[in-house]
Structure formats: C-alpha cells, structure tokens
Amino acid sequence: MMRLTLRLRLALFSALATGLAVLLVATGLFFAVNSFLRQAQVERLLTTSAVIAVQLDAALQRASDRNWPLA
C-alpha cells in the first residue's frame, strides 16, 4: 500500500471538510426554504378561508333579509 504524503493527506482532509460544510449549508437552506414555503401556504389558506367565510356570511345575510317577512 502506498503511503500518502502529508501534503496529500491535508488536501484530502480539506476537500472532505469542504464537502461536509457544503452539505450542511445545503441541508440548512433546504429546511429553511421548506419551512418558509409551508408558512406562506398556511397563511394563504387562512386568508382564503377567511374570505370565503365573509362571503358566505354576506350571502346568508342577504338571503335572510329577502325572506325576512316570511320567517
């Protein structure tokens, strides 16, 4: 088996450390962006449901006002 020189061992270790750092940063970015997108989706759904509730309430109120003398 061939022995590696100190310079070559340091270069390999540096490349391994750099690769690990890139992997950790990419993982962190993935989870941060994923969390941000999920939060945006929740806010969009809540806003949409609130709009639907207001529109439904207004429609029911109009229907109730039209049928009021009959009630």
XYZ file of N, CA and C in Angstrom:
213
model
N 0.842 -1.189 0.000
C 0.000 0.000 0.000
C 0.883 1.247 0.000
N 0.501 2.199 -0.825
C 1.310 3.411 -0.943
C 0.966 4.398 0.168
N 1.972 4.945 0.805
C 1.737 5.928 1.854
C 1.544 7.302 1.230
N 0.606 8.043 1.784
C 0.321 9.376 1.271
C 1.215 10.382 1.969
N 1.627 11.369 1.221
C 2.443 12.416 1.824
C 1.563 13.296 2.710
N 2.187 14.032 3.572
C 1.455 14.922 4.471
C 0.643 15.944 3.682
N 1.232 16.480 2.633
C 0.536 17.476 1.814
C -0.714 16.869 1.170
N -0.612 15.653 0.674
C -1.746 14.987 0.046
C -2.822 14.651 1.074
N -2.401 14.201 2.256
C -3.377 13.922 3.318
C -4.116 15.183 3.739
N -3.406 16.287 3.859
C -4.041 17.556 4.219
C -4.997 18.023 3.121
N -4.634 17.827 1.874
C -5.504 18.220 0.765
C -6.770 17.373 0.763
N -6.642 16.076 0.992
C -7.819 15.205 1.047
C -8.712 15.564 2.225
N -8.107 15.834 3.375
C -8.887 16.213 4.549
C -9.607 17.547 4.316
N -8.924 18.474 3.663
C -9.522 19.778 3.357
C -10.701 19.614 2.400
N -10.532 18.757 1.399
C -11.628 18.522 0.454
C -12.814 17.868 1.155
N -12.550 16.931 2.047
C -13.620 16.280 2.798
C -14.343 17.286 3.697
N -13.605 18.140 4.379
C -14.205 19.144 5.256
C -15.035 20.141 4.442
N -14.528 20.530 3.280
C -15.271 21.459 2.424
C -16.563 20.818 1.928
N -16.487 19.574 1.518
C -17.682 18.863 1.068
C -18.710 18.738 2.180
N -18.262 18.449 3.384
C -19.174 18.345 4.518
C -19.810 19.699 4.821
N -19.037 20.766 4.754
C -19.577 22.100 5.002
C -20.627 22.461 3.947
N -20.371 22.149 2.697
C -21.336 22.416 1.626
C -22.613 21.623 1.867
N -22.478 20.368 2.269
C -23.641 19.535 2.536
C -24.468 20.095 3.696
N -23.810 20.552 4.754
C -24.528 21.122 5.899
C -25.249 22.414 5.523
N -24.602 23.267 4.759
C -25.228 24.521 4.330
C -26.419 24.240 3.422
N -26.262 23.302 2.493
C -27.368 22.968 1.590
C -28.550 22.389 2.361
N -28.277 21.561 3.351
C -29.347 20.995 4.170
C -30.064 22.082 4.957
N -29.311 23.000 5.534
C -29.907 24.109 6.274
C -30.774 24.981 5.386
N -30.284 25.287 4.195
C -31.071 26.090 3.259
C -32.339 25.362 2.828
N -32.234 24.061 2.603
C -33.401 23.286 2.200
C -34.488 23.369 3.264
N -34.115 23.138 4.527
C -35.116 23.153 5.588
C -35.649 24.559 5.847
N -34.808 25.576 5.721
C -35.267 26.951 5.930
C -36.267 27.358 4.847
N -35.949 27.070 3.590
C -36.846 27.431 2.492
C -38.130 26.614 2.573
N -38.009 25.336 2.915
C -39.181 24.481 3.034
C -40.119 25.013 4.119
N -39.551 25.421 5.238
C -40.355 25.975 6.334
C -41.016 27.285 5.909
N -40.270 28.136 5.212
C -40.821 29.411 4.739
C -41.985 29.183 3.778
N -41.817 28.255 2.848
C -42.883 27.978 1.881
C -44.110 27.378 2.553
N -43.888 26.516 3.543
C -45.022 25.922 4.259
C -45.787 27.001 5.031
N -45.068 27.923 5.677
C -45.718 29.008 6.413
C -46.506 29.909 5.466
N -45.949 30.199 4.293
C -46.657 31.024 3.301
C -47.925 30.320 2.830
N -47.843 29.010 2.651
C -49.016 28.257 2.221
C -50.098 28.275 3.297
N -49.712 28.138 4.561
C -50.684 28.182 5.660
C -51.358 29.553 5.710
N -50.583 30.611 5.581
C -51.157 31.961 5.600
C -52.120 32.173 4.431
N -51.745 31.659 3.256
C -52.618 31.791 2.084
C -53.929 31.041 2.307
N -53.855 29.835 2.878
C -55.068 29.066 3.146
C -55.951 29.744 4.189
N -55.332 30.309 5.220
C -56.112 31.006 6.249
C -56.802 32.240 5.670
N -56.091 32.969 4.834
C -56.686 34.154 4.211
C -57.844 33.761 3.306
N -57.639 32.717 2.524
C -58.693 32.259 1.614
C -59.916 31.793 2.394
N -59.702 31.057 3.471
C -60.845 30.582 4.259
C -61.572 31.744 4.926
N -60.855 32.779 5.342
C -61.498 33.944 5.940
C -62.349 34.677 4.902
N -61.841 34.806 3.680
C -62.596 35.462 2.609
C -63.855 34.666 2.295
N -63.720 33.351 2.216
C -64.884 32.502 1.937
C -65.917 32.629 3.058
N -65.455 32.679 4.300
C -66.380 32.813 5.433
C -67.134 34.137 5.369
N -66.450 35.212 5.031
C -67.099 36.518 4.928
C -68.121 36.512 3.790
N -67.745 35.955 2.652
C -68.667 35.909 1.520
C -69.883 35.039 1.830
N -69.675 33.920 2.499
C -70.779 33.045 2.875
C -71.702 33.733 3.874
N -71.114 34.419 4.826
C -71.916 35.148 5.806
C -72.751 36.237 5.129
N -72.149 36.953 4.192
C -72.886 38.008 3.471
C -74.012 37.402 2.636
N -73.742 36.266 1.982
C -74.782 35.628 1.171
C -75.926 35.143 2.053
N -75.606 34.567 3.197
C -76.653 34.113 4.112
C -77.448 35.290 4.667
N -76.769 36.393 4.933
C -77.455 37.580 5.439
C -78.407 38.143 4.392
N -77.945 38.192 3.113
C -78.816 38.665 2.036
C -80.026 37.758 1.874
N -79.810 36.465 1.945
C -80.916 35.515 1.815
C -81.885 35.665 2.981
N -81.349 35.877 4.151
C -82.191 36.070 5.333
C -82.986 37.367 5.235
N -82.358 38.433 4.721
C -83.042 39.728 4.584
C -84.176 39.636 3.556
N -83.960 38.875 2.472
C -85.003 38.739 1.459
C -86.183 37.940 1.958
N -85.937 36.973 2.816
C -87.017 36.111 3.306
C -87.532 36.546 4.679
N -87.123 37.700 5.135
C -87.475 38.122 6.499
C -88.979 38.193 6.755
N -89.755 38.771 5.844
C -91.209 38.839 6.154
C -91.835 37.456 6.231
N -91.263 36.478 5.585
C -91.823 35.133 5.574
C -91.454 34.338 6.821
N -90.454 34.764 7.501
C -89.977 33.995 8.660
C -90.866 34.171 9.862
